[in-house]
mmCIF file of C-alpha atoms in Angstrom:
data_model
loop_
_atom_site.group_PDB
_atom_site.id
_atom_site.type_symbol
_atom_site.label_atom_id
_atom_site.label_comp_id
_atom_site.label_asym_id
_atom_site.label_seq_id
_atom_site.Cartn_x
_atom_site.Cartn_y
_atom_site.Cartn_z
ATOM 1 C CA UNK A 7 33.486 9.043 1.931
ATOM 2 C CA UNK A 8 31.693 10.788 4.361
ATOM 3 C CA UNK A 9 28.798 8.638 6.243
ATOM 4 C CA UNK A 10 25.905 9.669 4.865
ATOM 5 C CA UNK A 11 27.111 9.341 1.371
ATOM 6 C CA UNK A 12 27.742 5.530 2.365
ATOM 7 C CA UNK A 13 24.286 5.171 3.250
ATOM 8 C CA UNK A 14 22.381 6.347 0.538
ATOM 9 C CA UNK A 15 24.689 4.551 -1.869
ATOM 10 C CA UNK A 16 23.832 1.528 0.208
ATOM 11 C CA UNK A 17 20.349 2.115 0.356
ATOM 12 C CA UNK A 18 20.459 2.686 -3.772
ATOM 13 C CA UNK A 19 21.830 -0.796 -3.644
ATOM 14 C CA UNK A 20 19.882 -2.476 -1.975
ATOM 15 C CA UNK A 21 16.560 -0.757 -3.618
ATOM 16 C CA UNK A 22 18.011 -1.844 -7.308
ATOM 17 C CA UNK A 23 18.200 -5.468 -6.860
ATOM 18 C CA UNK A 24 16.147 -8.322 -5.956
ATOM 19 C CA UNK A 25 19.017 -10.357 -4.709
ATOM 20 C CA UNK A 26 20.102 -10.230 -0.983
ATOM 21 C CA UNK A 27 23.636 -8.321 -0.374
ATOM 22 C CA UNK A 28 26.009 -9.617 2.002
ATOM 23 C CA UNK A 29 27.641 -7.411 4.211
ATOM 24 C CA UNK A 30 31.034 -8.529 3.447
ATOM 25 C CA UNK A 31 30.012 -7.498 -0.389
ATOM 26 C CA UNK A 32 29.162 -4.175 0.850
ATOM 27 C CA UNK A 33 32.456 -4.085 3.292
ATOM 28 C CA UNK A 34 34.873 -4.357 0.262
ATOM 29 C CA UNK A 35 33.110 -2.123 -2.097
ATOM 30 C CA UNK A 36 32.991 0.910 0.587
ATOM 31 C CA UNK A 37 36.460 -0.798 2.289
ATOM 32 C CA UNK A 38 35.160 -0.478 5.601
ATOM 33 C CA UNK A 39 35.029 -3.062 7.987
ATOM 34 C CA UNK A 40 31.956 -5.243 8.736
ATOM 35 C CA UNK A 41 30.763 -3.734 12.021
ATOM 36 C CA UNK A 42 30.499 -0.448 10.082
ATOM 37 C CA UNK A 43 27.832 -1.966 7.647
ATOM 38 C CA UNK A 44 26.066 -3.579 11.027
ATOM 39 C CA UNK A 45 25.664 -0.009 12.426
ATOM 40 C CA UNK A 46 24.789 1.811 8.917
ATOM 41 C CA UNK A 47 21.930 -0.456 8.462
ATOM 42 C CA UNK A 48 21.058 -0.117 12.210
ATOM 43 C CA UNK A 49 20.858 3.413 11.076
ATOM 44 C CA UNK A 50 19.028 3.391 8.166
ATOM 45 C CA UNK A 51 16.441 1.270 10.129
ATOM 46 C CA UNK A 52 16.051 3.631 12.700
ATOM 47 C CA UNK A 53 15.404 6.070 9.831
ATOM 48 C CA UNK A 54 12.694 4.211 8.302
ATOM 49 C CA UNK A 55 13.710 1.834 6.199
ATOM 50 C CA UNK A 56 12.406 -1.596 6.027
ATOM 51 C CA UNK A 57 15.608 -3.664 5.840
ATOM 52 C CA UNK A 58 15.933 -7.243 6.441
ATOM 53 C CA UNK A 59 18.714 -9.378 7.251
ATOM 54 C CA UNK A 60 18.902 -12.847 6.050
ATOM 55 C CA UNK A 61 21.209 -15.549 5.714
ATOM 56 C CA UNK A 62 22.497 -14.569 2.253
ATOM 57 C CA UNK A 63 22.607 -10.910 3.310
ATOM 58 C CA UNK A 64 20.463 -7.643 3.664
ATOM 59 C CA UNK A 65 17.334 -7.059 1.685
ATOM 60 C CA UNK A 66 15.370 -3.600 1.402
ATOM 61 C CA UNK A 67 11.521 -5.013 1.612
ATOM 62 C CA UNK A 68 8.551 -3.249 -0.687
ATOM 63 C CA UNK A 69 11.841 -1.891 -2.661
ATOM 64 C CA UNK A 70 9.405 -1.992 -5.743
ATOM 65 C CA UNK A 71 10.978 1.543 -7.080
ATOM 66 C CA UNK A 72 14.203 2.710 -7.344
ATOM 67 C CA UNK A 73 15.713 5.463 -4.761
ATOM 68 C CA UNK A 74 17.991 8.645 -4.574
ATOM 69 C CA UNK A 75 18.517 11.310 -2.285
ATOM 70 C CA UNK A 76 18.562 14.668 -3.965
ATOM 71 C CA UNK A 77 20.791 17.668 -2.242
ATOM 72 C CA UNK A 78 18.308 20.971 -2.681
ATOM 73 C CA UNK A 79 18.163 24.482 -2.477
ATOM 74 C CA UNK A 80 15.403 27.095 -2.816
ATOM 75 C CA UNK A 81 13.396 29.467 -1.572
ATOM 76 C CA UNK A 82 10.056 28.652 0.693
ATOM 77 C CA UNK A 83 8.435 30.368 -2.203
ATOM 78 C CA UNK A 84 9.473 27.781 -4.711
ATOM 79 C CA UNK A 85 9.009 24.500 -2.405
ATOM 80 C CA UNK A 86 5.252 23.481 -4.438
ATOM 81 C CA UNK A 87 7.454 24.406 -7.736
ATOM 82 C CA UNK A 88 10.207 21.784 -6.475
ATOM 83 C CA UNK A 89 7.644 19.419 -5.492
ATOM 84 C CA UNK A 90 5.485 19.311 -8.633
ATOM 85 C CA UNK A 91 8.427 19.010 -10.639
ATOM 86 C CA UNK A 92 9.355 15.917 -9.207
ATOM 87 C CA UNK A 93 5.808 14.741 -8.757
ATOM 88 C CA UNK A 94 4.987 15.353 -12.758
ATOM 89 C CA UNK A 95 8.175 13.840 -13.863
ATOM 90 C CA UNK A 96 6.836 10.519 -11.956
ATOM 91 C CA UNK A 97 8.323 10.521 -8.867
ATOM 92 C CA UNK A 98 7.663 10.231 -5.217
ATOM 93 C CA UNK A 99 9.231 12.770 -2.656
ATOM 94 C CA UNK A 100 9.262 10.008 0.419
ATOM 95 C CA UNK A 101 10.889 12.109 2.997
ATOM 96 C CA UNK A 102 12.850 15.684 3.929
ATOM 97 C CA UNK A 103 15.841 16.047 5.427
ATOM 98 C CA UNK A 104 18.940 18.290 7.138
ATOM 99 C CA UNK A 105 21.825 18.319 8.449
ATOM 100 C CA UNK A 106 21.989 20.454 11.438
ATOM 101 C CA UNK A 107 25.421 21.663 12.734
ATOM 102 C CA UNK A 108 24.272 21.449 16.222
ATOM 103 C CA UNK A 109 21.499 19.117 16.197
ATOM 104 C CA UNK A 110 22.511 16.249 13.101
ATOM 105 C CA UNK A 111 20.185 15.097 10.860
ATOM 106 C CA UNK A 112 16.338 15.890 11.822
ATOM 107 C CA UNK A 113 13.948 14.500 9.136
ATOM 108 C CA UNK A 114 10.149 14.100 8.207
ATOM 109 C CA UNK A 115 8.388 11.541 6.132
ATOM 110 C CA UNK A 116 6.046 13.309 3.583
ATOM 111 C CA UNK A 117 5.056 10.679 1.268
ATOM 112 C CA UNK A 118 3.946 13.329 -1.585
ATOM 113 C CA UNK A 119 2.468 11.461 -4.375
ATOM 114 C CA UNK A 120 0.610 14.152 -6.021
ATOM 115 C CA UNK A 121 -0.324 17.881 -6.261
ATOM 116 C CA UNK A 122 -2.501 17.949 -4.092
ATOM 117 C CA UNK A 123 -0.640 16.697 -1.245
ATOM 118 C CA UNK A 124 2.394 19.284 -2.280
ATOM 119 C CA UNK A 125 -0.287 21.948 -2.188
ATOM 120 C CA UNK A 126 -1.424 20.746 1.173
ATOM 121 C CA UNK A 127 2.120 20.961 2.754
ATOM 122 C CA UNK A 128 2.692 24.734 1.234
ATOM 123 C CA UNK A 129 -0.661 25.739 2.800
ATOM 124 C CA UNK A 130 0.205 23.798 6.318
ATOM 125 C CA UNK A 131 3.269 25.873 6.493
ATOM 126 C CA UNK A 132 2.533 29.004 4.812
ATOM 127 C CA UNK A 133 -0.226 29.165 7.780
ATOM 128 C CA UNK A 134 2.511 29.899 10.301
ATOM 129 C CA UNK A 135 1.949 26.626 12.317
ATOM 130 C CA UNK A 136 5.776 25.409 11.538
ATOM 131 C CA UNK A 137 8.157 26.552 9.248
ATOM 132 C CA UNK A 138 9.981 24.046 6.880
ATOM 133 C CA UNK A 139 12.893 22.125 8.058
ATOM 134 C CA UNK A 140 14.733 24.064 5.028
ATOM 135 C CA UNK A 141 14.320 26.932 7.392
ATOM 136 C CA UNK A 142 16.955 26.526 9.873
ATOM 137 C CA UNK A 143 19.570 25.590 7.040
ATOM 138 C CA UNK A 144 19.198 28.603 5.282
ATOM 139 C CA UNK A 145 17.093 26.953 2.381
ATOM 140 C CA UNK A 146 19.710 23.548 2.129
ATOM 141 C CA UNK A 147 17.901 20.307 2.356
ATOM 142 C CA UNK A 148 17.391 16.446 1.536
ATOM 143 C CA UNK A 149 14.623 14.793 -0.339
ATOM 144 C CA UNK A 150 14.583 10.914 -1.029
ATOM 145 C CA UNK A 151 12.914 10.427 -4.074
ATOM 146 C CA UNK A 152 10.823 7.091 -5.416
ATOM 147 C CA UNK A 153 10.389 6.684 -9.118
ATOM 148 C CA UNK A 154 9.187 3.459 -10.809
ATOM 149 C CA UNK A 155 13.002 3.190 -12.693
ATOM 150 C CA UNK A 156 16.533 4.933 -12.840
ATOM 151 C CA UNK A 157 15.741 6.628 -15.501
ATOM 152 C CA UNK A 158 12.953 8.346 -14.070
ATOM 153 C CA UNK A 159 15.189 9.356 -11.411
ATOM 154 C CA UNK A 160 17.410 10.822 -13.987
ATOM 155 C CA UNK A 161 15.065 12.704 -15.624
ATOM 156 C CA UNK A 162 14.255 14.379 -12.406
ATOM 157 C CA UNK A 163 17.616 15.229 -11.502
ATOM 158 C CA UNK A 164 18.043 16.959 -14.975
ATOM 159 C CA UNK A 165 14.986 18.809 -14.394
ATOM 160 C CA UNK A 166 16.392 19.760 -10.557
ATOM 161 C CA UNK A 167 19.549 20.733 -11.995
ATOM 162 C CA UNK A 168 17.997 22.653 -15.059
ATOM 163 C CA UNK A 169 15.916 24.411 -12.484
ATOM 164 C CA UNK A 170 18.700 25.605 -10.291
ATOM 165 C CA UNK A 171 17.262 23.623 -7.314
ATOM 166 C CA UNK A 172 20.095 20.874 -7.300
ATOM 167 C CA UNK A 173 23.061 21.175 -4.985
ATOM 168 C CA UNK A 174 26.089 18.791 -6.206
ATOM 169 C CA UNK A 175 26.915 16.944 -3.547
#
């Protein structure tokens, strides 16, 4: 399992429980050393996730919602459609990131929770002030999406797949 996939699964586990998850449980689940778990948690924290270490395990703070990472690909012109699809289905686009072959992971916090937010982002990018991250990876990019439940995320995933935006990892 790739490190990024494992970290996304760790986030999902932490985000979908109210109980602390001990490092040993994560170690056994992913069949890796405890040190790798500690490093993964440090990387997740560096990427903006508020994870607390307690004497009973790791806790993701402000985890009132379920989260999932989607790998997508579409044209610049379809950016608004993708955003509105997620928002209208009950999701919030937390961030966008790409995996650049030279520079590694490049990410930006988005916090898109309304059509107005999506349209503002599009207008900013359309003005030419900057280009979307997906432009450096031929349209491929990832979004962390949050929603009130896994069921809503399942619906978003199906809609992205049906529209042809979702890339199977």
